[in-house]
Amino acid sequence: MSIWKDISEVEVRERRLHSIISYNGTGKDLHEKAKAGYAASLDRSYSQCASCAESCASTITARTKDSAVVFHSPVGCNATVINFTIGIRSVSLSRNKQPYDVQSLCTNIQEKDTIFGAEEKLRQTIREADRRFHPKFIYISTSCASGIIGENIEAVADEMEEELGYPIVPVYCEGFKSKIWSSGFDAGYHGLLRKIVKPPRKKQEDLVNIFAFEGTDTFTPLLDRMGLRTNYFVALASPEQLETMSEAACSTSICETLSLYVASALEERFGVPEIKSPPPYGTDWTDTWLREIGRVTGREKEAEQVIAEDRERCRDEIEDLRGKLEGKKLYITAGDAFGHNLGNTARSLGVELVGITSLHHDLMTDNPASVNSMDALVETAGDIRNFTICNLQPYQIIKILKKLKPDFLLCRHNGMNALGAKIGIPTLFEGDANYSCGYLGVIRLGRRLYEALQTRKLVENIARHAELPYSDWWMNESDPFYFLEGGTNEQGN
Ligand code: SF4
């Protein structure tokens, strides 16, 4: 079945990839179940907090240079975009590029609009975005409100495209449609693939698409020595770069949760091969990733040289860090595939991976041959005894941490990191997703984990004074999975 369909929206992950938001077991068991096409996904009768696909779509739309985003929503839906301006400014400066701001407006859908419709407001807001920002294209980011009242976004986009003379890109990311927030990544990239990315005019044999967020430029030092250019998406990418992503020699990413749809669609539609080995996190995955890039781009010798040089350069410090960290117990909370990446990086340091909580798990990929970091993790790390899928429920994770008592906690998402300190566990926040990438990334993670260990006395002190918002019943008597109930998920259903 075709991955790419020239229709207005891409199916959400629950239906496309049979993704799940709850599971409690082991890494191997989950992986076996995913391969067999079945894993129970229980619903929660109580959710402490959540996010929404619209915010994941914004990680793409709001970061795009020389464009604007019109949120067709109540004002609260676009609150998270403020964060992106800070990120874009810092990454621009760190890469010696001209900083730019997020350019967004909101139609501010109100109660009366839900009765009379808000399409005229949308037209006016698009005109205002054109007047203020002079963008090269404009995204329309949808919301629960615009979806529920059935706004004809396609018609407005076509009309405004004709009026303004440049692409208007609808991104269908209504929060109610999916409990898998990562569906928003697919929605954002689908909009780009549909309206902005053009068929290749020529192949750029030395160009590597890298799907990432912002973060440190850790890919160029690896690929530059192989005579390859990095083409990061979407932060800092110009509209011209977006248009020509179809000309690259291959695509890779910091994690397949972000890129699985766009990379598979690019491969199918324009013949840009997706790198099928897991991303370069941990020394062994970095070896295989570089070799795969070398194979696909015809630079095998150069890849071997980079591996030999970097292995030699990093060997002593990695050994030293292994001596300090060997056997220490680590727990990770992260988005789906990124948890696997961090787990493998920690393995290179001899750290014992006692458990992972992922925000969701995709039981399948769009292209069955795509990269599968879970497969690689289970193969390299053996089983992960405590593997939980949980879409950001601190009340549940805190019980797991109390039981397992890891030496440190590694959190990919802001807000979870305070949790560790409150219960006396030294905690690291992995805000920069690129930072632990490559051989140097292993050292960077090792140094930070070692520093985190030195904070034990401090966090124990914090824990003694911290008040948790949970009852004694919850903390002492109940099962962490008490609020899970019913539901199944089976591929093909
Ligand atoms: S789109 Fe829906 S779920 Fe998302 S922030 Fe707006 S109201 Fe909330």
Coordinates of C-alpha atoms and ligand atoms in Angstrom, one line a residue:
M1 CA 0.0 0.0 0.0
S2 CA 1.2 3.4 -0.9
I3 CA 2.7 5.6 2.0
W4 CA 2.3 8.9 0.2
K5 CA -1.3 9.9 -0.7
D6 CA -2.0 13.3 -2.3
I7 CA -4.9 14.0 0.0
S8 CA -5.5 16.8 2.5
E9 CA -4.4 14.9 5.6
V10 CA -2.4 11.9 6.8
E11 CA -4.1 9.4 9.0
V12 CA -3.3 9.6 12.7
R13 CA -0.9 7.1 14.2
E14 CA -3.5 5.1 16.1
R15 CA -5.0 4.1 12.9
R16 CA -2.0 4.1 10.6
L17 CA 0.6 2.6 12.9
H18 CA -1.6 1.1 15.6
S19 CA 0.3 3.1 18.2
I20 CA -0.4 2.6 21.9
I21 CA -0.2 4.9 24.9
S22 CA -0.1 2.3 27.7
Y23 CA 1.8 -0.8 28.4
N24 CA 3.6 -2.3 31.4
G25 CA 6.1 -5.2 30.9
T26 CA 9.5 -5.7 29.4
G27 CA 11.2 -4.3 26.3
K28 CA 11.5 -7.7 24.7
D29 CA 7.9 -8.6 25.3
L30 CA 6.6 -5.3 23.9
H31 CA 8.8 -5.8 20.8
E32 CA 7.6 -9.4 20.3
K33 CA 4.0 -8.2 20.6
A34 CA 4.6 -5.4 18.1
K35 CA 6.1 -7.9 15.6
A36 CA 3.1 -10.2 16.1
G37 CA 0.8 -7.3 15.5
Y38 CA -0.9 -7.2 18.9
A39 CA -0.3 -5.3 22.2
A40 CA -3.0 -4.3 24.6
S41 CA -3.4 -0.6 25.0
L42 CA -5.4 0.3 28.0
D43 CA -7.3 3.5 28.4
R44 CA -6.8 5.7 31.5
S45 CA -9.7 6.6 33.7
Y46 CA -7.6 9.4 35.1
S47 CA -5.1 11.6 33.2
Q48 CA -3.0 14.1 35.2
C49 CA -1.8 16.0 32.2
A50 CA -1.5 15.7 28.4
S51 CA -0.2 17.4 25.3
C52 CA -1.7 17.7 21.9
A53 CA -0.9 16.9 18.3
E54 CA -1.1 20.6 17.5
S55 CA 1.9 21.3 19.7
C56 CA 4.0 18.6 17.9
A57 CA 2.9 20.1 14.5
S58 CA 4.1 23.5 15.8
T59 CA 7.6 22.1 16.3
I60 CA 7.6 22.0 12.5
T61 CA 5.4 24.9 11.4
A62 CA 6.6 27.5 13.9
R63 CA 10.2 26.8 13.3
T64 CA 10.1 27.3 9.6
K65 CA 12.1 30.3 8.4
D66 CA 10.5 33.0 6.2
S67 CA 7.1 31.5 6.7
A68 CA 4.1 32.4 9.0
V69 CA 1.7 30.2 10.9
V70 CA -2.0 31.1 11.3
F71 CA -3.5 29.2 14.2
H72 CA -7.2 28.7 13.4
S73 CA -8.0 28.2 17.0
P74 CA -8.9 29.8 20.4
V75 CA -5.9 31.7 21.7
G76 CA -4.8 29.1 24.2
C77 CA -4.0 26.5 21.6
N78 CA -1.0 28.4 20.3
A79 CA 0.5 29.3 23.6
T80 CA 3.5 26.9 23.2
V81 CA 4.9 28.7 20.2
I82 CA 6.6 31.3 22.4
N83 CA 9.1 28.6 23.4
F84 CA 10.2 28.1 19.9
T85 CA 11.4 31.7 19.5
I86 CA 13.9 31.2 22.3
G87 CA 15.1 27.9 20.8
I88 CA 15.5 29.3 17.3
R89 CA 17.4 32.4 18.5
S90 CA 19.8 30.3 20.5
V91 CA 20.4 27.7 17.8
S92 CA 20.8 30.5 15.2
L93 CA 23.5 32.2 17.2
S94 CA 25.3 28.9 18.0
R95 CA 25.5 28.2 14.3
N96 CA 26.5 31.7 13.3
K97 CA 23.2 32.3 11.4
Q98 CA 20.9 35.2 11.5
P99 CA 18.3 34.8 14.3
Y100 CA 14.7 35.0 13.4
D101 CA 11.4 35.0 15.3
V102 CA 8.4 32.7 15.2
Q103 CA 5.9 34.5 13.0
S104 CA 2.4 33.5 14.1
L105 CA -1.1 34.9 14.4
C106 CA -4.2 33.3 15.9
T107 CA -7.8 33.7 14.6
N108 CA -9.0 33.6 18.2
I109 CA -12.0 31.4 17.6
Q110 CA -14.7 32.4 20.1
E111 CA -18.1 31.0 21.2
K112 CA -20.1 32.9 18.6
D113 CA -17.7 31.7 15.8
T114 CA -18.5 28.1 16.7
I115 CA -22.1 28.9 15.7
F116 CA -21.7 31.3 12.7
G117 CA -18.4 29.9 11.5
A118 CA -14.9 31.6 11.4
E119 CA -13.8 31.3 7.8
E120 CA -13.9 35.0 7.2
K121 CA -11.8 35.5 10.3
L122 CA -9.3 33.0 8.9
R123 CA -9.1 34.9 5.6
Q124 CA -8.6 38.2 7.4
T125 CA -5.9 36.7 9.6
I126 CA -4.0 35.3 6.6
R127 CA -4.1 38.7 5.0
E128 CA -2.8 40.2 8.2
A129 CA 0.0 37.7 8.4
D130 CA 0.9 38.6 4.8
R131 CA 0.9 42.3 5.6
R132 CA 3.0 41.9 8.8
F133 CA 5.5 39.2 7.9
H134 CA 5.8 39.1 4.1
P135 CA 6.3 35.3 4.3
K136 CA 7.1 33.0 1.4
F137 CA 4.3 30.8 2.5
I138 CA 1.7 30.5 5.3
Y139 CA 0.7 27.5 7.3
I140 CA -2.9 27.1 8.6
S141 CA -2.7 25.1 11.8
T142 CA -6.1 23.6 12.7
S143 CA -7.5 23.0 16.2
C144 CA -10.3 21.1 18.0
A145 CA -12.6 24.1 17.6
S146 CA -12.0 24.5 13.8
G147 CA -12.4 20.7 13.3
I148 CA -15.6 20.4 15.4
I149 CA -17.4 23.2 13.6
G150 CA -16.3 21.8 10.2
E151 CA -14.5 24.8 8.7
N152 CA -13.7 24.4 5.0
I153 CA -9.9 25.0 5.4
E154 CA -9.1 23.6 1.9
A155 CA -11.4 26.1 0.2
V156 CA -10.0 29.1 2.2
A157 CA -6.4 27.9 1.5
D158 CA -7.1 27.6 -2.3
E159 CA -8.8 31.0 -2.4
M160 CA -6.0 32.8 -0.4
E161 CA -3.3 31.1 -2.4
E162 CA -4.8 32.6 -5.5
E163 CA -5.2 36.0 -3.9
L164 CA -1.6 36.1 -2.4
G165 CA 0.2 34.2 -5.1
Y166 CA 2.2 31.9 -2.8
P167 CA 1.5 28.5 -1.0
I168 CA -1.0 28.3 1.8
V169 CA -0.3 25.1 3.7
P170 CA -3.1 23.5 5.8
V171 CA -1.9 21.4 8.6
Y172 CA -4.6 19.2 10.1
C173 CA -3.6 18.6 13.7
E174 CA -6.9 18.9 15.7
G175 CA -6.1 17.7 19.2
F176 CA -9.2 15.5 19.7
K177 CA -8.3 13.3 16.7
S178 CA -5.3 11.5 18.2
K179 CA -4.0 10.6 21.6
I180 CA -0.6 10.1 20.0
W181 CA 0.8 13.6 19.9
S182 CA 3.4 12.6 17.4
S183 CA 0.6 12.5 14.8
G184 CA 1.3 16.2 14.7
F185 CA 4.8 15.7 13.3
D186 CA 3.2 13.7 10.5
A187 CA 0.6 16.4 9.9
G188 CA 3.2 19.1 9.7
Y189 CA 5.4 17.2 7.3
H190 CA 2.4 16.1 5.2
G191 CA 1.6 19.8 4.7
L192 CA 5.2 20.5 3.5
L193 CA 5.3 17.4 1.3
R194 CA 2.0 18.3 -0.3
K195 CA 2.5 22.0 -0.9
I196 CA 6.2 22.9 -0.7
V197 CA 8.6 20.1 -1.5
K198 CA 9.1 19.9 -5.3
P199 CA 10.2 17.0 -7.5
P200 CA 14.1 17.0 -7.8
R201 CA 15.6 18.9 -10.7
K202 CA 19.0 17.4 -10.1
K203 CA 20.4 15.0 -7.4
Q204 CA 22.7 16.5 -4.8
E205 CA 24.9 13.5 -4.1
D206 CA 26.6 15.0 -1.1
L207 CA 23.5 16.3 0.7
V208 CA 22.1 14.5 3.8
N209 CA 18.6 15.4 5.1
I210 CA 18.6 15.4 8.9
F211 CA 15.3 15.6 10.6
A212 CA 15.8 17.2 14.0
F213 CA 14.6 19.9 16.3
E214 CA 17.0 22.6 17.2
G215 CA 20.1 21.6 19.2
T216 CA 23.8 21.5 18.9
D217 CA 25.2 20.8 15.4
T218 CA 26.7 17.4 16.2
F219 CA 26.1 15.9 12.8
T220 CA 28.3 18.2 10.7
P221 CA 31.5 17.2 12.5
L222 CA 30.8 13.5 11.6
L223 CA 29.6 14.0 8.0
D224 CA 31.8 16.9 6.9
R225 CA 34.8 14.5 7.1
M226 CA 33.1 12.2 4.7
G227 CA 32.6 15.1 2.2
L228 CA 28.9 15.3 3.0
R229 CA 26.7 18.4 3.7
T230 CA 24.1 18.4 6.4
N231 CA 20.6 19.6 5.6
Y232 CA 18.8 20.1 8.9
F233 CA 15.0 20.3 9.0
V234 CA 13.2 22.3 9.8
A235 CA 14.8 24.9 12.1
L236 CA 17.0 27.3 10.2
A237 CA 16.1 25.7 6.8
S238 CA 15.1 28.2 4.1
P239 CA 12.0 27.6 2.0
E240 CA 14.5 26.8 -0.9
Q241 CA 16.0 24.0 1.3
L242 CA 12.5 22.7 2.0
E243 CA 11.6 22.8 -1.7
T244 CA 14.7 20.7 -2.6
M245 CA 14.7 18.1 0.2
S246 CA 13.8 15.7 -2.6
E247 CA 17.3 16.2 -4.2
A248 CA 19.3 14.8 -1.2
A249 CA 21.4 11.7 -1.3
C250 CA 19.6 10.2 1.7
S251 CA 17.6 11.1 4.9
T252 CA 18.3 10.4 8.5
S253 CA 17.1 11.8 11.8
I254 CA 17.7 12.1 15.5
C255 CA 14.8 9.7 16.1
E256 CA 12.3 7.9 13.9
T257 CA 9.3 9.1 16.0
L258 CA 9.9 12.5 14.4
S259 CA 10.9 11.4 10.9
L260 CA 9.3 8.0 10.1
Y261 CA 6.5 9.5 7.9
V262 CA 8.4 12.2 6.1
A263 CA 11.5 9.9 5.5
S264 CA 9.4 7.1 4.2
A265 CA 7.3 9.4 2.0
L266 CA 10.4 11.0 0.5
E267 CA 11.9 7.6 -0.3
E268 CA 8.7 6.4 -1.9
R269 CA 7.9 9.5 -3.8
F270 CA 11.3 10.9 -4.8
G271 CA 13.7 8.0 -4.3
V272 CA 15.6 9.7 -1.4
P273 CA 16.7 6.6 0.6
E274 CA 16.0 6.6 4.3
I275 CA 19.0 5.4 6.4
K276 CA 17.6 2.2 7.9
S277 CA 20.0 1.8 10.8
P278 CA 19.3 3.5 14.1
P279 CA 20.5 7.0 14.6
P280 CA 24.1 7.7 16.0
Y281 CA 23.5 7.3 19.7
G282 CA 26.0 5.1 21.5
T283 CA 29.3 4.0 20.0
D284 CA 28.0 0.8 18.3
W285 CA 25.0 2.5 16.7
T286 CA 27.3 5.4 15.6
D287 CA 29.5 2.8 13.8
T288 CA 26.6 1.2 12.0
W289 CA 25.0 4.5 11.2
L290 CA 28.2 5.9 9.6
R291 CA 28.7 2.7 7.7
E292 CA 25.2 2.8 6.3
I293 CA 25.6 6.5 5.3
G294 CA 28.9 5.5 3.7
R295 CA 27.2 2.6 1.8
V296 CA 24.3 4.7 0.6
T297 CA 26.5 7.7 -0.5
G298 CA 29.4 5.6 -1.9
R299 CA 31.8 6.7 0.9
E300 CA 32.5 3.5 2.7
K301 CA 36.3 4.3 3.1
E302 CA 35.6 7.7 4.5
A303 CA 33.1 6.3 7.0
E304 CA 35.7 3.8 8.2
Q305 CA 38.2 6.6 8.6
V306 CA 35.8 8.7 10.7
I307 CA 35.0 5.6 12.9
A308 CA 38.7 4.8 13.4
E309 CA 39.6 8.4 14.2
D310 CA 36.8 9.1 16.6
R311 CA 37.0 5.7 18.3
E312 CA 40.7 6.4 19.0
R313 CA 40.1 10.0 20.1
C314 CA 37.3 9.1 22.5
R315 CA 38.5 5.7 23.8
D316 CA 40.4 6.8 26.9
E317 CA 37.7 9.2 28.2
I318 CA 34.9 6.7 27.6
E319 CA 36.9 4.1 29.5
D320 CA 37.5 6.5 32.3
L321 CA 33.7 7.3 32.5
R322 CA 32.9 3.6 32.3
G323 CA 35.0 3.1 35.4
K324 CA 33.1 5.8 37.2
L325 CA 29.6 4.8 36.0
E326 CA 29.7 1.0 35.4
G327 CA 26.8 -0.7 37.1
K328 CA 25.0 2.4 38.1
K329 CA 21.2 2.2 37.5
L330 CA 19.5 4.5 35.1
Y331 CA 15.9 5.1 34.4
I332 CA 14.8 7.1 31.3
T333 CA 11.6 8.9 30.4
A334 CA 11.4 10.2 26.8
G335 CA 9.4 10.2 23.6
D336 CA 9.0 6.8 21.8
A337 CA 12.2 6.2 19.9
F338 CA 14.3 8.8 21.6
G339 CA 14.2 6.7 24.8
H340 CA 15.8 3.9 22.9
N341 CA 18.6 6.2 21.7
L342 CA 19.3 7.5 25.2
G343 CA 19.3 3.9 26.5
N344 CA 21.8 2.9 23.9
T345 CA 24.1 5.8 24.7
A346 CA 24.0 4.9 28.4
R347 CA 24.9 1.3 27.5
S348 CA 28.1 2.6 25.9
L349 CA 29.0 3.9 29.4
G350 CA 28.4 0.6 31.1
V351 CA 25.3 2.0 32.9
E352 CA 22.6 -0.5 33.8
L353 CA 19.4 0.4 32.1
V354 CA 16.8 -0.5 34.7
G355 CA 13.8 0.9 32.9
I356 CA 12.3 3.2 30.2
T357 CA 9.0 5.0 30.1
S358 CA 8.1 6.1 26.6
L359 CA 5.3 8.5 25.8
H360 CA 3.8 6.1 23.2
H361 CA 4.9 3.2 21.0
D362 CA 4.3 2.7 17.3
L363 CA 3.6 -1.0 16.7
M364 CA 4.5 -0.6 13.0
T365 CA 6.2 1.8 10.7
D366 CA 4.9 3.3 7.4
N367 CA 7.5 1.4 5.5
P368 CA 8.0 -2.1 7.0
A369 CA 11.7 -1.9 6.1
S370 CA 12.2 1.4 8.0
V371 CA 14.6 1.9 10.9
N372 CA 13.4 0.3 14.1
S373 CA 15.4 1.4 17.1
M374 CA 13.4 -0.8 19.4
D375 CA 14.6 -3.8 17.4
A376 CA 18.2 -2.6 17.7
L377 CA 17.9 -1.9 21.4
V378 CA 16.5 -5.3 22.2
E379 CA 19.2 -6.9 20.1
T380 CA 22.1 -4.9 21.7
A381 CA 20.9 -4.4 25.3
G382 CA 19.0 -7.7 25.7
D383 CA 15.8 -7.3 27.6
I384 CA 14.8 -4.1 29.4
R385 CA 13.1 -5.4 32.5
N386 CA 10.8 -2.5 33.2
F387 CA 9.4 -1.0 30.1
T388 CA 6.4 1.2 30.4
I389 CA 4.4 3.2 27.9
C390 CA 2.8 6.2 29.5
N391 CA 1.8 9.5 27.9
L392 CA 3.2 11.9 30.6
Q393 CA 1.5 10.8 33.8
P394 CA 3.9 11.8 36.6
Y395 CA 1.6 10.1 39.3
Q396 CA 2.3 6.8 37.6
I397 CA 6.0 7.3 36.9
I398 CA 6.7 8.5 40.5
K399 CA 5.5 5.1 41.8
I400 CA 7.7 3.2 39.4
L401 CA 10.8 5.3 40.4
K402 CA 10.1 4.8 44.1
K403 CA 10.0 1.1 43.6
L404 CA 13.1 0.8 41.3
K405 CA 15.2 3.4 43.1
P406 CA 17.6 4.1 40.2
D407 CA 20.8 6.0 40.8
F408 CA 19.8 8.6 38.2
L409 CA 16.9 9.6 36.0
L410 CA 17.3 11.0 32.5
C411 CA 14.3 13.0 31.2
R412 CA 13.7 14.2 27.7
H413 CA 10.8 16.4 28.6
N414 CA 10.6 19.5 30.7
G415 CA 8.4 19.2 33.7
M416 CA 9.4 15.6 34.4
N417 CA 12.9 16.5 35.6
A418 CA 11.6 18.1 38.9
L419 CA 10.1 14.8 39.7
G420 CA 13.4 13.0 40.3
A421 CA 14.7 15.7 42.7
K422 CA 11.5 15.6 44.7
I423 CA 12.1 12.0 45.5
G424 CA 15.9 12.2 45.9
I425 CA 17.0 10.9 42.5
P426 CA 19.8 12.8 40.7
T427 CA 18.2 13.9 37.4
L428 CA 19.4 15.1 34.0
F429 CA 17.2 17.0 31.5
E430 CA 18.0 16.1 27.9
G431 CA 16.6 19.2 26.4
D432 CA 19.1 19.3 23.4
A433 CA 18.2 16.1 21.5
N434 CA 21.4 16.3 19.4
Y435 CA 23.8 16.7 22.3
S436 CA 24.4 13.0 23.1
C437 CA 24.8 12.1 19.5
G438 CA 28.0 10.4 18.1
Y439 CA 31.1 9.3 19.9
L440 CA 31.5 12.7 21.6
G441 CA 27.9 12.4 22.7
V442 CA 28.7 9.4 24.7
I443 CA 31.4 11.4 26.5
R444 CA 29.0 14.3 27.0
L445 CA 26.3 12.1 28.5
G446 CA 28.9 10.4 30.7
R447 CA 30.3 13.6 32.1
R448 CA 26.8 14.9 32.9
L449 CA 25.7 11.6 34.5
Y450 CA 28.9 11.7 36.6
E451 CA 28.1 15.3 37.6
A452 CA 24.5 14.3 38.4
L453 CA 25.8 11.6 40.7
Q454 CA 27.6 14.3 42.8
T455 CA 24.2 16.0 43.5
R456 CA 22.9 13.0 45.4
K457 CA 23.2 14.7 48.9
L458 CA 21.5 17.9 47.5
V459 CA 18.6 16.1 46.0
E460 CA 18.1 13.9 49.1
N461 CA 17.9 17.1 51.0
I462 CA 15.4 18.5 48.6
A463 CA 13.3 15.3 48.9
R464 CA 13.2 15.6 52.6
H465 CA 11.5 19.0 52.3
A466 CA 9.5 18.5 49.1
E467 CA 5.8 18.0 49.5
L468 CA 4.2 15.7 46.9
P469 CA 0.6 16.3 45.8
Y470 CA -0.4 12.7 46.3
S471 CA -2.3 11.0 49.0
D472 CA -0.8 8.3 51.3
W473 CA -3.2 5.8 49.6
W474 CA -1.6 6.5 46.3
M475 CA 2.0 6.6 47.4
N476 CA 1.8 3.6 49.8
E477 CA -1.0 1.2 48.8
S478 CA -2.1 1.4 45.3
D479 CA -0.8 -0.2 42.1
P480 CA 0.9 2.3 39.7
F481 CA -1.4 1.1 36.9
Y482 CA -4.6 1.4 39.0
F483 CA -6.2 3.8 36.6
L484 CA -5.7 1.7 33.4
E485 CA -8.8 0.0 32.1
G486 CA -10.1 -1.8 29.0
G487 CA -9.1 -1.4 25.3
T488 CA -7.0 -3.3 22.9
N489 CA -4.9 -2.5 19.8
E490 CA -4.3 -4.9 17.0
Q491 CA -2.7 -4.4 13.6
G492 CA -5.0 -4.8 10.8
N493 CA -8.2 -4.1 12.8
Ligands
SF4_1 S1 -6.2 21.8 19.6 FE1 -7.6 20.9 21.1 S2 -6.4 19.6 22.5 FE2 -5.0 21.0 21.3 S3 -4.6 22.8 22.6 FE3 -6.4 23.3 21.3 S4 -8.2 22.7 22.4 FE4 -6.5 21.7 23.4

